[in-house]
CSV table of C-alpha atoms in Angstrom, one decimal:
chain,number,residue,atom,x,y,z
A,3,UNK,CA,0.0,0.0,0.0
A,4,UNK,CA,1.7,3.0,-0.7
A,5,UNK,CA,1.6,6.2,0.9
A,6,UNK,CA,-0.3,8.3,-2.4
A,7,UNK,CA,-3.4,6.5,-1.9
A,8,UNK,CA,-4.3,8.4,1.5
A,9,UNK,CA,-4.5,11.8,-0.8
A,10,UNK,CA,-7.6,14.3,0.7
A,11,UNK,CA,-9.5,13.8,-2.0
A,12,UNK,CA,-9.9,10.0,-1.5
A,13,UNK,CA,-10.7,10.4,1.9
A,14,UNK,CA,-13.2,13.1,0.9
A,15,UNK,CA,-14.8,10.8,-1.3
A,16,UNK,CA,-14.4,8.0,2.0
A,17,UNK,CA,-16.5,10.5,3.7
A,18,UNK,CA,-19.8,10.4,1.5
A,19,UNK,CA,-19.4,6.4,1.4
A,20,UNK,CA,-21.2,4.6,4.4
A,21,UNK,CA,-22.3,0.7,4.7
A,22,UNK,CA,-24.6,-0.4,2.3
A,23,UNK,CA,-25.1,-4.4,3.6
A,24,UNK,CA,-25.9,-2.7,6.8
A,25,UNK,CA,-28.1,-0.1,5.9
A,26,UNK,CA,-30.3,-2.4,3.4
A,27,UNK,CA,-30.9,-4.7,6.2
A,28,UNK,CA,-32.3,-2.0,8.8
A,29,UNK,CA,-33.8,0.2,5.8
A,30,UNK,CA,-37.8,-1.4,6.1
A,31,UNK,CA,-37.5,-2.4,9.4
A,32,UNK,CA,-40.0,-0.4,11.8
A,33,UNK,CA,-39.6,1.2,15.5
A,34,UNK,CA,-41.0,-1.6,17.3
A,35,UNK,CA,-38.8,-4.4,14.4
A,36,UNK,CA,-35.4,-2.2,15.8
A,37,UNK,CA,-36.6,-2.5,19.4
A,38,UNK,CA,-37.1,-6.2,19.2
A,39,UNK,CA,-34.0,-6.9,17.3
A,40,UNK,CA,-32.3,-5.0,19.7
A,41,UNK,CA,-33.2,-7.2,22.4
A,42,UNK,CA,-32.9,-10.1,21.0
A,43,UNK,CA,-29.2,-9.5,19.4
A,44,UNK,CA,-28.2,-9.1,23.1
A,45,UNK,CA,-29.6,-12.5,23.9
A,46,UNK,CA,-27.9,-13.6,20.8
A,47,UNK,CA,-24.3,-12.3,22.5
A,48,UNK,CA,-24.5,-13.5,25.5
A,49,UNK,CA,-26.1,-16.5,25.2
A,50,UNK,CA,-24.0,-17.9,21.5
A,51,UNK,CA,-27.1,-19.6,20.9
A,52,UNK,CA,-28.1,-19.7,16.6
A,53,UNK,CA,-29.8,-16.8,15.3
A,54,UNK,CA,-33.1,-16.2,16.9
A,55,UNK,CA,-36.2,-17.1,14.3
A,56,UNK,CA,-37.7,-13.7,15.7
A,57,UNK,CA,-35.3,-11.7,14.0
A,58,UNK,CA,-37.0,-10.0,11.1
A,59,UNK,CA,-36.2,-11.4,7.3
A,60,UNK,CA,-33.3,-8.8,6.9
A,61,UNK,CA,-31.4,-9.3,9.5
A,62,UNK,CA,-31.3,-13.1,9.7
A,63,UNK,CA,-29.9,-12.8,6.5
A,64,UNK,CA,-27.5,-10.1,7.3
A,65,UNK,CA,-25.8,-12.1,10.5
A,66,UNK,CA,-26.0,-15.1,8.2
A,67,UNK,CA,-24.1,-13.0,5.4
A,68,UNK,CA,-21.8,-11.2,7.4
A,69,UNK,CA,-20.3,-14.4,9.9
A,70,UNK,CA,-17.3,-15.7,8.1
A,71,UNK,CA,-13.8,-13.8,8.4
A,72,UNK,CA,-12.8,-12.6,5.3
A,73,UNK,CA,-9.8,-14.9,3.2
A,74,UNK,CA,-7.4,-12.7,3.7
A,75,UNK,CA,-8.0,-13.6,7.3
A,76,UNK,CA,-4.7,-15.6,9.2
A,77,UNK,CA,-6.7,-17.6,12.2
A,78,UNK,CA,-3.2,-18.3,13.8
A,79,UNK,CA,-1.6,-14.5,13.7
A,80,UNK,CA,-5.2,-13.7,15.0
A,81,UNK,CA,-4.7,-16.3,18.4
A,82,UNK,CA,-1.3,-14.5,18.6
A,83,UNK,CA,-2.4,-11.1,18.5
A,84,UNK,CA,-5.6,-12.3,21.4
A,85,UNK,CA,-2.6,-13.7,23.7
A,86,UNK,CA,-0.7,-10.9,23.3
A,87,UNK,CA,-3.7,-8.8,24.9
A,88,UNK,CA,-4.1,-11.3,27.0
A,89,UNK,CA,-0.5,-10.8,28.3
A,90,UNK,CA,-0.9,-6.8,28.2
A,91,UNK,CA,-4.3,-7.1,29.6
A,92,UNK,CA,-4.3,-4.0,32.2
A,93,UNK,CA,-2.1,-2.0,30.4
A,94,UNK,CA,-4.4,-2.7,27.0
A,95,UNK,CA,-7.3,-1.3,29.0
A,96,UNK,CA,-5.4,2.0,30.1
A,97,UNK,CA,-4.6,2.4,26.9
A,98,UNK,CA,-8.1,1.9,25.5
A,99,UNK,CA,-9.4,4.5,28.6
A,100,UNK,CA,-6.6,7.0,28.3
A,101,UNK,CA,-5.9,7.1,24.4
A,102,UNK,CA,-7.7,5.2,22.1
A,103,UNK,CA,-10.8,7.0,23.0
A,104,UNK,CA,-9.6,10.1,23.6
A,105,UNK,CA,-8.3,10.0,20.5
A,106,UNK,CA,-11.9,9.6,18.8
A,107,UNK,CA,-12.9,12.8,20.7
A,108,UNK,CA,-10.0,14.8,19.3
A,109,UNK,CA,-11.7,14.4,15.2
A,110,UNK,CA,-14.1,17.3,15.1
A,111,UNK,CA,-16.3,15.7,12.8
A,112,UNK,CA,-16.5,12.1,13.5
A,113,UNK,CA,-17.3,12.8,17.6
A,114,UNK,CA,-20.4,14.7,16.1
A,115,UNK,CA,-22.5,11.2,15.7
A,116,UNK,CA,-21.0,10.2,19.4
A,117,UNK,CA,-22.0,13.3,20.9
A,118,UNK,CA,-25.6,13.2,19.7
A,119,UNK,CA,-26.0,9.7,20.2
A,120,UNK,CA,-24.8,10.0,23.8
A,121,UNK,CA,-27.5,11.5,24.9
A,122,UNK,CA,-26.1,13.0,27.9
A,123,UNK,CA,-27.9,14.9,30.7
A,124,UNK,CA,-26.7,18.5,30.1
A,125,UNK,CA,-26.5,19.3,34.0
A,126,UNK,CA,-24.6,16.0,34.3
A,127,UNK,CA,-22.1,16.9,31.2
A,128,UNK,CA,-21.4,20.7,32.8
A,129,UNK,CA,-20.6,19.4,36.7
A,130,UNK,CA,-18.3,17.0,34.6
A,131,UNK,CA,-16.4,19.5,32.6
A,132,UNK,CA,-16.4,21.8,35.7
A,133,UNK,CA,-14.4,19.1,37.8
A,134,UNK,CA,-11.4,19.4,35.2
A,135,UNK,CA,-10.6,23.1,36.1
A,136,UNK,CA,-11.5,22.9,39.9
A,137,UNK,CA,-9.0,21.3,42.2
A,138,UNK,CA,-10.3,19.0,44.6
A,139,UNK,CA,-7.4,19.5,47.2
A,140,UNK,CA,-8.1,23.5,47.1
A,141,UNK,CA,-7.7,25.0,50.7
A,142,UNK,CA,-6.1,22.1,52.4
A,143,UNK,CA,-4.2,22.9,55.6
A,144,UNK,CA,-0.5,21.1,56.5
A,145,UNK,CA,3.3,21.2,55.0
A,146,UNK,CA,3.8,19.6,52.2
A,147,UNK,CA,4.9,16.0,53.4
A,148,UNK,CA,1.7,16.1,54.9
A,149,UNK,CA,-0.2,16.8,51.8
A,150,UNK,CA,1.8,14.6,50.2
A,151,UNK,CA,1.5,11.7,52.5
A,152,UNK,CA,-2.4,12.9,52.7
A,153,UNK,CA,-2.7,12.7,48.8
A,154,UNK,CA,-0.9,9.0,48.7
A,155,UNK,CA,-3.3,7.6,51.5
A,156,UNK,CA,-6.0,9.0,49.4
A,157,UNK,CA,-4.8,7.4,46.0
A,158,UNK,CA,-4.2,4.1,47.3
A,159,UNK,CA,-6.2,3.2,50.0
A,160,UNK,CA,-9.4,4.9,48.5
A,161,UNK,CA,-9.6,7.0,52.2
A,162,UNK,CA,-13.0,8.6,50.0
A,163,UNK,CA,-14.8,6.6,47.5
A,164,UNK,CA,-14.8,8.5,43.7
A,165,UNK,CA,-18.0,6.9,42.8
A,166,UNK,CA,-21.5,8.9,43.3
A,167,UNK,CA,-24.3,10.8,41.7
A,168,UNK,CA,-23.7,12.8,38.8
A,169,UNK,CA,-22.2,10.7,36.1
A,170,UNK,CA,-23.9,11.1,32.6
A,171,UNK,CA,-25.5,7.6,32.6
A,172,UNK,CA,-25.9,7.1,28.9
A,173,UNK,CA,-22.3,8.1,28.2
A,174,UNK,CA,-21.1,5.6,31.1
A,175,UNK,CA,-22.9,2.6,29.2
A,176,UNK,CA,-21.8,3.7,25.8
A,177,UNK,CA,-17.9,3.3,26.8
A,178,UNK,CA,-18.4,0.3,28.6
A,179,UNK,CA,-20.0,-0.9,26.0
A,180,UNK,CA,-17.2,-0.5,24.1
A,181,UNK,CA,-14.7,-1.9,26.7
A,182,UNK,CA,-16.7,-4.8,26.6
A,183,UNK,CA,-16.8,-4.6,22.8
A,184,UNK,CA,-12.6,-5.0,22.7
A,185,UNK,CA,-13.0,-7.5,25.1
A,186,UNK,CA,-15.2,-9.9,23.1
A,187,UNK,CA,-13.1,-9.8,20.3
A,188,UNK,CA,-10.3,-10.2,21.9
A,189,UNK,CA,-11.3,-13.5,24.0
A,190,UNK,CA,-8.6,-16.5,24.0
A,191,UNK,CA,-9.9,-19.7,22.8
A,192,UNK,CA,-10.6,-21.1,26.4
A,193,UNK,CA,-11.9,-25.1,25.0
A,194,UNK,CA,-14.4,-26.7,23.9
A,195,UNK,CA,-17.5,-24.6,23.8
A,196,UNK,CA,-15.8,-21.4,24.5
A,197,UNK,CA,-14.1,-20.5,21.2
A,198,UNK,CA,-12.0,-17.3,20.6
A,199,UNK,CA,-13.8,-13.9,19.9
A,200,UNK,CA,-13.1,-14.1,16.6
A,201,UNK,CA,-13.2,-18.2,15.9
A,202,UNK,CA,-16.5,-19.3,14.0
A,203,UNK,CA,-19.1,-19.0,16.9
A,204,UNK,CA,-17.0,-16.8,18.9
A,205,UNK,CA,-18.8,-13.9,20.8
A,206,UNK,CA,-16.7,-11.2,19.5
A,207,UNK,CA,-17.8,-11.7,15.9
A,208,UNK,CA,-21.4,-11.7,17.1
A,209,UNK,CA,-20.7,-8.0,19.0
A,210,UNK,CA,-18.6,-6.6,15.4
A,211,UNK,CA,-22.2,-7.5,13.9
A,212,UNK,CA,-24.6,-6.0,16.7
A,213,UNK,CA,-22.6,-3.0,16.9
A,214,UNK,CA,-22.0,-2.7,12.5
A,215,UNK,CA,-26.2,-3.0,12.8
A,216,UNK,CA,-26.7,-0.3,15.3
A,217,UNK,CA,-24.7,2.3,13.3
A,218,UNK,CA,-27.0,1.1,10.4
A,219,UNK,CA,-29.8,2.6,12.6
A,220,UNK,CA,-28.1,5.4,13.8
A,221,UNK,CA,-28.0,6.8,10.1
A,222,UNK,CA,-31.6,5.8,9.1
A,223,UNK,CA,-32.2,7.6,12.4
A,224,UNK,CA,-30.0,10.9,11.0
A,225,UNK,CA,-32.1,10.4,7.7
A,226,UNK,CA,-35.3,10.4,9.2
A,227,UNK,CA,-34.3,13.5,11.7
A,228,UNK,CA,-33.5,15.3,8.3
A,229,UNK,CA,-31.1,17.7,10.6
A,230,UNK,CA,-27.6,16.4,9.9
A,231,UNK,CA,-24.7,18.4,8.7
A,232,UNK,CA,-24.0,17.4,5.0
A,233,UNK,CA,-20.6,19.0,5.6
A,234,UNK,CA,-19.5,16.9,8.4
A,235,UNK,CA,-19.9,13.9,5.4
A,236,UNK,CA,-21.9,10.8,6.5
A,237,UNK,CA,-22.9,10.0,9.5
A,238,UNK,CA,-20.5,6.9,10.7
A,239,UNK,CA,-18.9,7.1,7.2
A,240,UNK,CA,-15.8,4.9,5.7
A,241,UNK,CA,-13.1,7.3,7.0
A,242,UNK,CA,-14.3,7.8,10.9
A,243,UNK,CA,-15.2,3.9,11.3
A,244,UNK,CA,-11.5,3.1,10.3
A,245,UNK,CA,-10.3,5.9,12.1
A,246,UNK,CA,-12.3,4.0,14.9
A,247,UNK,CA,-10.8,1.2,14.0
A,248,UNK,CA,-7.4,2.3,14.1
A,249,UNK,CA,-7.7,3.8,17.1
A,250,UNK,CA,-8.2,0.8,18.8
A,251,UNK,CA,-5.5,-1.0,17.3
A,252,UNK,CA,-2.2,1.6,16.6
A,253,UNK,CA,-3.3,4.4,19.1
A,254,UNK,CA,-3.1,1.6,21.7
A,255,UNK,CA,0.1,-0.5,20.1
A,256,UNK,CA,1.8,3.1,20.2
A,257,UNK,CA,0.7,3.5,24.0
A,258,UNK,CA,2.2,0.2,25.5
A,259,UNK,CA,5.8,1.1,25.2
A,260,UNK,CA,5.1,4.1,27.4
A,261,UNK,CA,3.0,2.0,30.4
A,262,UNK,CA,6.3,-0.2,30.3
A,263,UNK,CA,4.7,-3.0,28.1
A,264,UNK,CA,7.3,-3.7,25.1
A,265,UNK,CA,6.1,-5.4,21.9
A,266,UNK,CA,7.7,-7.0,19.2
A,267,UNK,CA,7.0,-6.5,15.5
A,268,UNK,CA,5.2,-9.8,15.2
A,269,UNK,CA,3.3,-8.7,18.3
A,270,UNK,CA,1.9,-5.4,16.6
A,271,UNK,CA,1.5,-7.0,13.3
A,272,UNK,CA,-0.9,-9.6,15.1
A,273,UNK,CA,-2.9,-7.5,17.0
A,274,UNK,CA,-3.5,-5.1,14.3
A,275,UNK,CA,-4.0,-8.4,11.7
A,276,UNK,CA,-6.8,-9.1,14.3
A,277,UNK,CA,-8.4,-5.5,14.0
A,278,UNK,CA,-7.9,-5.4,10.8
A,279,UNK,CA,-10.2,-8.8,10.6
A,280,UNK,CA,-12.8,-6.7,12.7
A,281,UNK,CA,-13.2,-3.7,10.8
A,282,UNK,CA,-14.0,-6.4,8.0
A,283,UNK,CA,-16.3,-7.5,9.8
A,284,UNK,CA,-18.1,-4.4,10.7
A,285,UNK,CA,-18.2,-3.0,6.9
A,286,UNK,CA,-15.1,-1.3,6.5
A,287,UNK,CA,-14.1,-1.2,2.8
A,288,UNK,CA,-10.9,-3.2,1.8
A,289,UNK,CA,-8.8,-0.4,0.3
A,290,UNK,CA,-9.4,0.9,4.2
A,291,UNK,CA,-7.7,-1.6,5.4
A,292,UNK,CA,-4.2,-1.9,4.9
A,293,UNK,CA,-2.6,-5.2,5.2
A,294,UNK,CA,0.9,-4.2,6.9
A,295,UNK,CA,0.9,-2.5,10.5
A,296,UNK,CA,3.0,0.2,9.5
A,297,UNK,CA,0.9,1.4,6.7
A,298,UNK,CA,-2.1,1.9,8.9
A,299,UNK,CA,-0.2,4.0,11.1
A,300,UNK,CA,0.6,5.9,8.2
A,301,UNK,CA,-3.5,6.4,7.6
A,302,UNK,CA,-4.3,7.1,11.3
A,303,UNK,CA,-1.7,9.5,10.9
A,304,UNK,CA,-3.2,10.9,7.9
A,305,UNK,CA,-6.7,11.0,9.3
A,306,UNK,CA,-5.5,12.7,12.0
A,307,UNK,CA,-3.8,15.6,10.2
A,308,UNK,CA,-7.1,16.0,8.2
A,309,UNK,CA,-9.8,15.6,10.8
A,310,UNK,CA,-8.2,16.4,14.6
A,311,UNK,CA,-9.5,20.0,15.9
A,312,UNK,CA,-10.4,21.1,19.4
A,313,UNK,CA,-14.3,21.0,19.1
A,314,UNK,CA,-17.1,21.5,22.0
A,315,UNK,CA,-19.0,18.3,21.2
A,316,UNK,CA,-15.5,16.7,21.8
A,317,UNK,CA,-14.3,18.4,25.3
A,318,UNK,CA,-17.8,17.5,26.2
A,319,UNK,CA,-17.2,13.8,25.9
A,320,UNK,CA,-13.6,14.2,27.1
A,321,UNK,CA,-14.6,15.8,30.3
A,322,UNK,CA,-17.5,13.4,30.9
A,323,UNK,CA,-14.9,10.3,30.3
A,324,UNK,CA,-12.6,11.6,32.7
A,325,UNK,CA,-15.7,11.7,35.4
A,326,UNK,CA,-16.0,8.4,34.5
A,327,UNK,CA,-12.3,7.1,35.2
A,328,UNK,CA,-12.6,8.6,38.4
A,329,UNK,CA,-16.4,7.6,39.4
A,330,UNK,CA,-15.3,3.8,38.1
A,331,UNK,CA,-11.9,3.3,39.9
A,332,UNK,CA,-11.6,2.5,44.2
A,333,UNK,CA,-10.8,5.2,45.8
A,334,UNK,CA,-9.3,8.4,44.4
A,335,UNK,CA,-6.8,6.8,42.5
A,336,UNK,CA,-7.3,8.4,39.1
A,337,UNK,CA,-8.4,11.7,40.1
A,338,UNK,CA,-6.5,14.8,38.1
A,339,UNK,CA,-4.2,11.7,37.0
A,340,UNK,CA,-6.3,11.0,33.7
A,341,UNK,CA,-5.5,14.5,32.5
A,342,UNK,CA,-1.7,13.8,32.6
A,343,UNK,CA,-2.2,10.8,31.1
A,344,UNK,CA,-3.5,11.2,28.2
A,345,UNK,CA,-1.4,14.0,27.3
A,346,UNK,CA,1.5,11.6,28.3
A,347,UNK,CA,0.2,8.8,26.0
A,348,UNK,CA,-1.0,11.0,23.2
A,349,UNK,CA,1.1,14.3,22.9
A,350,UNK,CA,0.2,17.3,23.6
A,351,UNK,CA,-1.5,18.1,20.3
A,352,UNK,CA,-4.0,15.5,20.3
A,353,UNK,CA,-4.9,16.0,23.9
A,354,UNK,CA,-5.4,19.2,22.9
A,355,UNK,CA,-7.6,18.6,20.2
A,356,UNK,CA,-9.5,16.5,22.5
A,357,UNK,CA,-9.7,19.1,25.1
A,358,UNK,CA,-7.8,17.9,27.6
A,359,UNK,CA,-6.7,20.1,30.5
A,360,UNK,CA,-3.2,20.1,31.2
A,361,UNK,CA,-2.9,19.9,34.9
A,362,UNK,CA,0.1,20.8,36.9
A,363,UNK,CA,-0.9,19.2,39.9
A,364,UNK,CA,1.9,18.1,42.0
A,365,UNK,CA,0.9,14.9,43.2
A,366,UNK,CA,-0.4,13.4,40.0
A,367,UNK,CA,3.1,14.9,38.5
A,368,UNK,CA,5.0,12.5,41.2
A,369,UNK,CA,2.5,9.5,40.9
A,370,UNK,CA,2.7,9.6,37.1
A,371,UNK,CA,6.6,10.8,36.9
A,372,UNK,CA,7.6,7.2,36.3
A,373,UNK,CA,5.8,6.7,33.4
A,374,UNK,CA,6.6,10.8,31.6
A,375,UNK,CA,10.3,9.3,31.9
A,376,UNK,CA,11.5,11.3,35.1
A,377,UNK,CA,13.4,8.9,36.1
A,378,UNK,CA,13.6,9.4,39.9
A,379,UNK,CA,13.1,5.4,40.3
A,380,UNK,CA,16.0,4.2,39.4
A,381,UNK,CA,18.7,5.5,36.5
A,382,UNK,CA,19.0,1.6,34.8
A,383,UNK,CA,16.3,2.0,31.9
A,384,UNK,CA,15.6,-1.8,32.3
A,385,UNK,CA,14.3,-1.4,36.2
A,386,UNK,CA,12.8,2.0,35.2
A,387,UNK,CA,10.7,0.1,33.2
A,388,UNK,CA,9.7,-2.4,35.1
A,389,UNK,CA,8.3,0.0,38.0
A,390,UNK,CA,6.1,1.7,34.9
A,391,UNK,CA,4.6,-1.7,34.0
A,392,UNK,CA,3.7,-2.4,37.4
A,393,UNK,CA,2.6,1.6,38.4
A,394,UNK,CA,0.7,0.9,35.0
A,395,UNK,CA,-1.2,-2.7,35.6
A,396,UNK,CA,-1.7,-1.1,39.1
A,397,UNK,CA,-3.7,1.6,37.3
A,398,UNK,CA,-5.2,-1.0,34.8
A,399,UNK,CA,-6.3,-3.3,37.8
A,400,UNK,CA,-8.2,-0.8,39.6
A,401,UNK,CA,-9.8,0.3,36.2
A,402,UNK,CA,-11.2,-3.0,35.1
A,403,UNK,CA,-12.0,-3.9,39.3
A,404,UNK,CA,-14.3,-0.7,39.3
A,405,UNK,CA,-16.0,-1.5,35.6
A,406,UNK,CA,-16.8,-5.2,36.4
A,407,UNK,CA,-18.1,-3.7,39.9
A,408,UNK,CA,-20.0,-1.4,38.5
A,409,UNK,CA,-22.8,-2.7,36.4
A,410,UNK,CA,-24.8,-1.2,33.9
A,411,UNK,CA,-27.8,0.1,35.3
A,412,UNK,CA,-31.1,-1.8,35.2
A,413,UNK,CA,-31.8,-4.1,32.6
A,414,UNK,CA,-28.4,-4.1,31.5
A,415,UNK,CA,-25.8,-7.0,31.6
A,416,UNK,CA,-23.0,-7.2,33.8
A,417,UNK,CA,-19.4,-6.8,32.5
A,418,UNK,CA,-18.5,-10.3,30.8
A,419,UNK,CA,-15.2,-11.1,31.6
A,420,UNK,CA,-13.8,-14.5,29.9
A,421,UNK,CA,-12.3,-16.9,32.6
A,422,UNK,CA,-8.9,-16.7,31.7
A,423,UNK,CA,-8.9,-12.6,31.2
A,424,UNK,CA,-10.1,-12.9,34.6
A,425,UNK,CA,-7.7,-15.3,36.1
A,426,UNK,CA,-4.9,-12.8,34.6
A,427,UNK,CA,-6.6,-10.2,36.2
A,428,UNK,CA,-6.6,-11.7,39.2
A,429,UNK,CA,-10.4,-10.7,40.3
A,430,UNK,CA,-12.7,-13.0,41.9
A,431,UNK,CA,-16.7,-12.7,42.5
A,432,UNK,CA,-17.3,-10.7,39.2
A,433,UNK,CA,-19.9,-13.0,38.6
A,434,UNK,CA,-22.1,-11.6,41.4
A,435,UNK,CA,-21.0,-7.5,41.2
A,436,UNK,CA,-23.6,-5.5,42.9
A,437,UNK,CA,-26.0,-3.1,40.4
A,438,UNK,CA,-25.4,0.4,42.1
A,439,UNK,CA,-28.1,2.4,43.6
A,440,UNK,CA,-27.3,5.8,41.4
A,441,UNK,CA,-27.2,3.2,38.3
A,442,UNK,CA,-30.8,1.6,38.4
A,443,UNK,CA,-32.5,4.3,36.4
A,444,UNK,CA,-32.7,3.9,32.8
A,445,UNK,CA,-31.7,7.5,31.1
């Protein structure tokens, strides 16, 4: 693939182009036909049972259509890549928290569908962007060991819990839907009757369809609405569903090096083989998918100069995903340190774009110095990395403990976490996590 083909006006004409499979099949279907489907293409997730007979016509026909892995497709570099995220599990998920979807914030025009689709309670989004420019430990008394010793305790013991009213429910279930999304498709092959995510029969193949589906409905919805920007292009067009894409497979290979998790070339060729087989999957054209790592860090790259711009719709979401990190995690562990990280894991520019504050705070400046490269650990790079892998599957750990803990409000499945993701994880009892009181209310 070489470099001329990712010229503006290609990806112009990417931006007009949408999923036509996908939008054929939810075309005729009715409010109560999407409702029903809906319902029953969660039972058909979590339950890997055969496609229900209720489905209407279209869509039986679509998840038969749309099941195999294309023949490009390399099962065994796809088993390799699913290992290797099993091996750089917590550090994956930081990754996915504190740059991948930052990163889908930062395009101006693709976080337009988000934004409106997220439905957010206004009040809710405001008291979440107000949080990023107030400073929780504002008129504190003590010297500064004190405050430091204070701000530790707080961090790491969870003195206060983080979690509470206020969080923008709809937004909450959206990006755990979407952890749970990389998840699925990332499952190891645990035996017989548990195959990989993306093996035939395997969960995460089923989720690439329910969620390729829902997009389908979210432009017939646009359509119907008769309100969307032409200029913004499509709604959940070719270009923002592979910048999607690639934002979950380079943005996060690019992050693992810097939370101390090293990967080889055949390690970042697997895993983005494996995501490359999932945009497939979920409609993205062919000549969007590049066959060779490198060149589809040359198109994020490319998408990114065209489309990454400090908008409102995008600070919103930004600000309301970093209440979430600290509603989510035990204690106060991630408060203010989101902020740094992201600018740590993405540069300055695309934080930026994404509207990230860039806080100055001096404990999450000693907490995260490790992992900027201070160096106040140890001056042998090999130990120095070793203390960010663990600082960074400490912060991983306590992410994934507070979103399989957390639930998603009524009526809505817990977190599914595959046995061995668990065992690596090292959480027990997620089975039987408790639906929280200020989560029961369907927005």
């Amino acid at each position: 693939m070489t470099e001329t083909v990712w010229t503006d006006a290609f990806l112009d004409k990417k931006r007009t182009e949408c999923d036509p499979e996908a939008d054929e099949a939810v075309r005729s279907l009715t409010e109560r036909e999407v409702t029903l489907a809906n319902e029953l293409m969660t039972r058909l997730i979590v339950n890997e049972q055969p496609v229900p007979e209720e489905l209407p016509p279209s869509l039986r026909r679509f998840f038969v259509d749309t099941d195999t892995l294309p023949p490009w497709a390399q099962m065994p570099l796809i088993l390799e890549g699913q290992r290797f995220f099993n091996r750089c599990a917590p550090q994956m998920l930081l990754a996915l928290f504190c740059a991948s979807l930052p990163s889908c914030y930062a395009a101006s025009k693709g976080v337009q569908v988000l934004y409106r689709t997220g439905k957010m309670g206004r009040e809710r989004v405001t008291w979440a962007r107000q949080r990023l420019f107030t400073s929780p430990r504002s008129g504190r008394s003590g010297g500064l060991l004190s405050i430091l010793a204070r701000g530790l305790l707080e961090r790491f013991m969870g003195s206060r819990s983080s979690a509470g009213s206020g969080l923008p429910t709809n937004l909450y279930r959206r990006i755990l839907e979407t952890a749970q999304m990389v998840v699925d498709v990332m499952a190891p092959d645990e035996g017989p009757g548990n195959p990989a995510g993306l093996e035939p029969g395997g969960r995460g193949i089923r989720t690439a369809q329910k969620v390729r589906l829902m997009h389908a409905v979210v432009r017939r919805l646009f359509a119907q609405e008769g309100r969307w920007n032409s200029a913004l292009g499509q709604p959940i067009n070719q270009e923002d569903m592979v910048a999607t894409m690639l934002a979950f497979s380079v943005v996060t290979l690019r992050a693992l090096p810097k939370l101390g998790c090293d990967t080889s070339p055949r390690e970042r060729q697997a895993y983005y083989h494996s995501w490359r087989v999932v945009g497939h999957i979920m409609g993205i054209q062919g000549e969007l998918l590049p066959e060779r790592y490198e060149d589809g860090e040359h198109l994020y790259d490319r998408i990114a100069q065209r489309q990454f711009l400090w908008s409102p719709e995008g600070a919103e979401m930004t600000g309301a995903l970093l209440a979430l990190l600290d509603h989510v995690t035990p204690g106060n562990l991630f408060d203010d340190l989101g902020e740094v990280l992201i600018h740590h894991l993405l540069g300055d520019a695309t934080a930026d774009a994404a509207g990230v504050p860039r806080k100055h705070d001096l404990m999450s400046t000693l907490l995260m110095g490790p992992l900027i490269g201070l160096g106040w650990v140890t001056d042998k790079t090999n130990d120095r990395n070793l203390f960010t892998a663990e600082l960074s599957e400490l912060l991983g750990r306590k992410l994934m403990e507070g979103i399989v803990w957390a639930g998603r409000g009524r009526n809505r499945l817990p977190f599914r976490l595959p046995d061995q993701l668990r065992e690596t994880w090292g959480l027990h009892g997620w089975e039987k996590a408790p639906e929280p009181e200020d989560q029961k209310a369907t927005a």
